[in-house]
Each structure stands twice: as structure tokens, then as C-alpha cells.
Coordinates of C-alpha atoms and ligand atoms in Angstrom, one line a residue:
X20 CA 139.3 -5.9 14.5
X21 CA 141.9 -6.6 16.9
X22 CA 143.7 -3.6 17.0
X23 CA 140.4 -2.0 17.8
X24 CA 139.4 -4.5 20.7
X25 CA 143.1 -3.4 21.7
X26 CA 142.5 -0.3 22.2
X27 CA 139.2 -0.7 23.6
X28 CA 140.6 -2.9 26.7
X29 CA 143.2 -0.5 27.3
X30 CA 140.5 2.5 27.3
X31 CA 138.3 0.3 29.7
X32 CA 141.5 -0.9 31.4
X33 CA 142.5 2.6 31.7
X34 CA 138.7 3.4 33.7
X35 CA 139.4 0.7 36.3
X36 CA 139.2 2.2 39.7
X37 CA 139.6 -0.9 42.0
X38 CA 140.6 -4.2 41.8
X39 CA 139.4 -7.3 43.9
X40 CA 140.0 -10.6 43.5
X41 CA 137.1 -11.5 41.2
X42 CA 135.5 -7.7 40.1
X43 CA 136.6 -4.5 38.7
X44 CA 134.8 -1.4 39.9
X45 CA 134.7 1.4 37.5
X46 CA 133.6 4.9 38.0
X47 CA 129.8 5.6 37.0
X48 CA 130.3 7.2 33.5
X49 CA 127.9 8.5 31.1
X50 CA 128.8 6.0 28.4
X51 CA 127.4 3.3 30.8
X52 CA 124.1 5.4 31.5
X53 CA 121.9 2.9 29.5
X54 CA 123.6 -0.3 31.3
X55 CA 123.2 1.2 34.9
X56 CA 119.5 2.3 34.2
X57 CA 118.5 -1.5 33.2
X58 CA 120.4 -2.6 36.8
X59 CA 118.4 0.0 38.7
X60 CA 114.9 -0.8 36.9
X61 CA 115.2 -4.6 37.8
X62 CA 112.6 -5.7 39.9
X63 CA 114.4 -7.3 42.5
X64 CA 117.0 -3.7 42.8
X65 CA 114.3 -1.5 43.1
X66 CA 112.0 -3.6 45.6
X67 CA 113.5 -1.8 48.7
X68 CA 116.3 0.1 47.1
X69 CA 114.1 2.4 45.4
X70 CA 110.6 1.7 47.1
X71 CA 110.0 0.0 43.7
X72 CA 110.3 2.9 41.8
X73 CA 110.8 2.5 38.0
X74 CA 113.5 5.2 37.8
X75 CA 113.7 7.7 34.3
X76 CA 116.8 7.7 32.8
X77 CA 117.2 11.2 33.9
X78 CA 117.7 9.9 37.5
X79 CA 120.3 7.7 36.6
X80 CA 121.7 10.7 35.0
X81 CA 121.8 12.7 37.9
X82 CA 122.9 9.9 39.9
X83 CA 126.3 9.7 37.4
X84 CA 126.5 13.6 37.5
X85 CA 126.7 13.7 41.1
X86 CA 128.9 10.5 41.8
X87 CA 131.5 12.5 39.5
X88 CA 131.1 15.8 41.8
X89 CA 131.9 13.4 44.9
X90 CA 135.1 11.7 43.1
X91 CA 136.5 14.9 42.0
X92 CA 135.7 16.8 45.7
X93 CA 136.5 13.7 48.0
X94 CA 136.8 10.5 46.2
X95 CA 133.6 8.9 47.6
X96 CA 131.3 8.4 44.7
X97 CA 129.5 5.5 43.2
X98 CA 131.4 2.4 41.2
X99 CA 129.9 0.1 38.7
X100 CA 130.6 -3.8 39.3
X101 CA 132.1 -6.1 36.2
X102 CA 133.5 -9.5 36.1
X103 CA 137.0 -9.1 34.3
X104 CA 137.2 -9.5 30.8
X105 CA 133.3 -8.4 29.9
X106 CA 132.4 -5.2 29.7
X107 CA 128.9 -6.2 31.1
X108 CA 127.6 -4.3 34.5
X109 CA 126.8 -6.7 37.1
X110 CA 125.8 -4.2 40.0
X111 CA 127.2 -1.2 41.9
X112 CA 128.3 -0.1 45.0
X113 CA 129.9 3.0 46.8
X114 CA 129.0 6.1 48.6
X115 CA 125.9 8.2 48.1
X116 CA 123.4 11.0 50.5
X117 CA 120.6 9.1 51.9
X118 CA 117.8 10.7 54.6
X119 CA 117.4 14.7 55.3
X120 CA 120.0 16.1 56.7
X121 CA 121.9 13.9 53.8
X122 CA 124.4 11.3 55.3
X123 CA 126.8 9.7 53.1
X124 CA 126.3 5.9 53.2
X125 CA 127.5 2.9 51.5
X126 CA 125.4 1.5 48.8
X127 CA 125.2 -1.7 46.8
X128 CA 123.2 -3.8 44.6
X129 CA 123.9 -6.6 42.2
X130 CA 121.7 -8.2 39.2
X131 CA 119.6 -10.9 40.5
X132 CA 121.5 -13.3 38.1
X133 CA 124.8 -12.6 40.3
X134 CA 123.3 -13.0 44.1
X135 CA 124.4 -15.7 45.8
X136 CA 128.3 -15.7 45.3
X137 CA 129.6 -13.1 47.6
X138 CA 129.8 -10.5 44.9
X139 CA 128.1 -7.8 46.4
X140 CA 130.1 -8.4 50.2
X141 CA 133.3 -8.4 47.8
X142 CA 132.7 -4.9 46.1
X143 CA 131.3 -3.3 49.2
X144 CA 134.5 -4.6 51.3
X145 CA 136.9 -2.7 48.9
X146 CA 134.5 0.1 48.9
X147 CA 134.4 0.5 52.8
X148 CA 138.7 0.0 52.5
X149 CA 138.8 3.1 50.5
X150 CA 136.2 5.1 51.9
X151 CA 138.1 4.6 54.9
X152 CA 141.5 5.8 53.2
X153 CA 139.7 8.5 52.0
X154 CA 139.1 9.3 55.8
X155 CA 135.7 8.5 56.1
X156 CA 135.2 7.7 59.5
X157 CA 132.7 6.1 60.7
X158 CA 131.1 4.6 57.5
X159 CA 127.5 4.1 57.9
X160 CA 124.9 1.9 55.7
X161 CA 121.3 1.1 56.2
X162 CA 118.2 -1.2 55.1
X163 CA 114.8 -1.8 54.8
X164 CA 114.1 -3.8 57.5
X165 CA 112.8 -6.5 55.6
X166 CA 115.7 -6.4 53.0
X167 CA 117.3 -9.3 55.0
X168 CA 119.8 -10.0 52.2
X169 CA 121.1 -6.4 52.4
X170 CA 121.4 -7.2 56.1
X171 CA 123.4 -9.9 55.5
X172 CA 125.5 -8.4 53.8
X173 CA 126.6 -5.6 56.2
X174 CA 126.5 -8.7 59.1
X175 CA 129.2 -10.4 57.0
X176 CA 131.5 -6.9 55.7
X177 CA 131.9 -6.9 60.1
X178 CA 129.3 -4.0 60.7
X179 CA 127.6 -3.3 63.6
X180 CA 124.0 -3.4 64.0
X181 CA 123.3 0.7 65.2
X182 CA 119.9 1.5 65.4
X183 CA 116.4 1.0 63.9
X184 CA 114.3 4.2 62.9
X185 CA 110.4 3.9 61.5
X186 CA 111.8 5.6 58.4
X187 CA 110.1 4.5 55.0
X188 CA 107.4 1.7 55.1
X189 CA 108.8 -1.1 57.2
X190 CA 111.4 0.6 59.1
X191 CA 115.1 1.2 58.4
X192 CA 118.0 -0.4 60.4
X193 CA 121.1 1.3 60.0
X194 CA 125.0 -0.4 60.4
X195 CA 128.4 1.5 61.5
X196 CA 131.5 0.6 60.1
X197 CA 134.9 1.9 62.3
X198 CA 137.9 1.8 60.9
X199 CA 139.4 1.0 64.4
X200 CA 137.7 -2.0 64.4
X201 CA 138.6 -2.6 60.9
X202 CA 140.7 -5.5 59.6
Ligands
LIG556 C1 121.5 -6.8 48.7 C2 121.8 -7.7 47.6 C3 123.2 -7.3 46.9 C4 122.8 -9.3 48.4 O1 123.3 -10.1 47.4 P1 123.9 -11.3 47.7 O2 123.9 -12.2 46.6 O3 122.7 -11.9 48.9 O4 124.8 -10.9 48.5 P2 126.5 -11.2 48.5 O5 127.1 -10.9 46.8 O6 127.4 -10.9 49.5 O7 126.8 -12.7 48.6 C5 126.3 -13.6 49.5 C6 125.6 -14.9 49.4 O8 126.5 -15.9 48.4 C7 127.0 -16.9 49.0 N1 128.0 -16.9 48.6 C8 128.8 -17.8 47.6 N2 129.9 -17.7 47.5 C9 130.7 -16.7 48.4 C10 131.8 -15.8 48.6 N3 132.7 -16.8 48.0 N4 131.6 -15.1 49.3 C11 130.6 -14.6 50.2 N5 129.6 -15.3 50.0 C12 129.3 -16.3 49.2 C13 126.5 -16.6 50.7 O9 126.8 -17.5 51.2 C14 125.6 -15.8 51.1 O10 124.2 -16.1 50.7 P3 123.2 -16.3 51.7 O11 122.8 -15.1 52.0 O12 122.4 -17.3 51.1 O13 124.0 -17.4 52.9 C15 121.1 -8.2 46.5 O14 120.0 -9.1 47.5 C16 120.4 -6.9 45.7 O15 121.3 -6.5 45.2 N6 119.0 -6.2 46.2 C17 119.4 -5.5 45.6 C18 119.5 -4.0 46.4 C19 119.5 -3.5 47.5 O16 118.3 -3.8 48.2 N7 120.5 -3.4 48.0 C20 121.1 -2.7 49.3 C21 120.3 -1.4 49.7 S1 121.6 -0.8 50.5

């Protein structure tokens, strides 16, 4: 029914928080739990990001709830990534605490069907810009040392290589973005 479709399109448009040239970023929401779960359990997404663990649906529910809390408190939560005109979630970006003590870090991932087009870089660049607007400075991101695709994203974003630690199985490389160096 066209009217209903129009309503759905309008409801979706209200959820879009950030628009880039090719992408729409929507704050994580409970209605997207199953779609997000499918992205996070993908073998190529989870390999480095989740140490290859297949996370349960409850893990995604908790991520959505914690992202909501961060959006309400500071604006720095997680967004799902879509292409305009389709509801299909192709990835995610945003901010999430990592390590101990927890530090908010920039995060991104895409379904492998969407690798190779610069979408992760485009979405993460928008998240970085939002982070700076919110007063986050510096902004940190990290990747497992063998995660060369992720390291290339941080390089493409213009982040600076910082320390390498022995966190995780193969070590972790940290990158830093500073507002004063951001163009
Ligand atoms: C990390 C990850 C998002 C990188 O995906 P990606 O597709 O390589 O990254 P981008 O979306 O930025 O695309 C860049 C690639 O598209 C190419 N490209 C094509 N068109 C482009 C465009 N318009 N703009 C920029 N790059 C473009 C680039 O040349 C590059 O390919 P290359 O690395 O072979 O040179 C992906 O590997 C992933 O989801 N991994 C699993 C989750 C994960 O580990 N996340 C990191 C933890 S923080």
C-alpha cells in the first residue's frame, strides 16, 4: 500500500542522524537487533573485531542499550550504515569503550559484500567529524596487527600511527586523530 510505504519512509527518514555523500547513518536501535546481529556474526566481520567469537543476540541487545546511553549522555554512540533508499544494514561505525580502563574508540565494520568501495572510510570520517563536534579530542582507534584492511582505513582517514601494544593474540596498533590536524 503506497500510503503505508510513505509512512515507513518518513519514519525511517526521522531516524537518519548523519548523511554522507553515499551513506545514511542511523543510531543503533532495538528494531535493528536481528539485522545488526547478522552483521556481527559474519565470519569476515567477527574475525579480528570479536576474536572470531560468534556473539549471541543478547550481546547485540547490550551494545544497542549501551549505545543509547552514550547517545543520551554525550552523543557518542554507534550508528548502523545503509545506502540511501534501502533499509539493508551494510555495516556500523561510531564510538564504543575498549580495553581496561575503558577508553571510547572509533569503530567500523562492513559486510564483506560492501568492502572495496571506500564506504568504511566515508562512514568513519563522518563519525570522526561528529566526535570532534562533540568535543572528543584526540580520538583513538585500534586494530589487531594482522587486520591490514582496518589499518588501511585508519591511514586513509589521516589518523596518525601511535603505539603498538601486545594486547590480544597478535598485538594491537593504535592510531590517533587530533582536531587541530583534521581537515
Ligand atoms: C575494516 C573494513 C571495514 C575495511 O573495509 P574496506 O572495504 O577495505 O574499507 P573501505 O570501505 O574504506 O574501502 C577501501 C577500499 O575500497 C577502495 N575504494 C574503491 N572506491 C573507493 C572510494 N570511492 N573511496 C575510497 N576507497 C575506495 C580502496 O582502494 C580500498 O581498497 P584497498 O584497501 O584494496 O586499496 C573491513 O575489512 C571490515 O569490515 N572488517 C571487519 C570488521 C573490522 O575488523 N573492523 C575493524 C575493527 S576497528
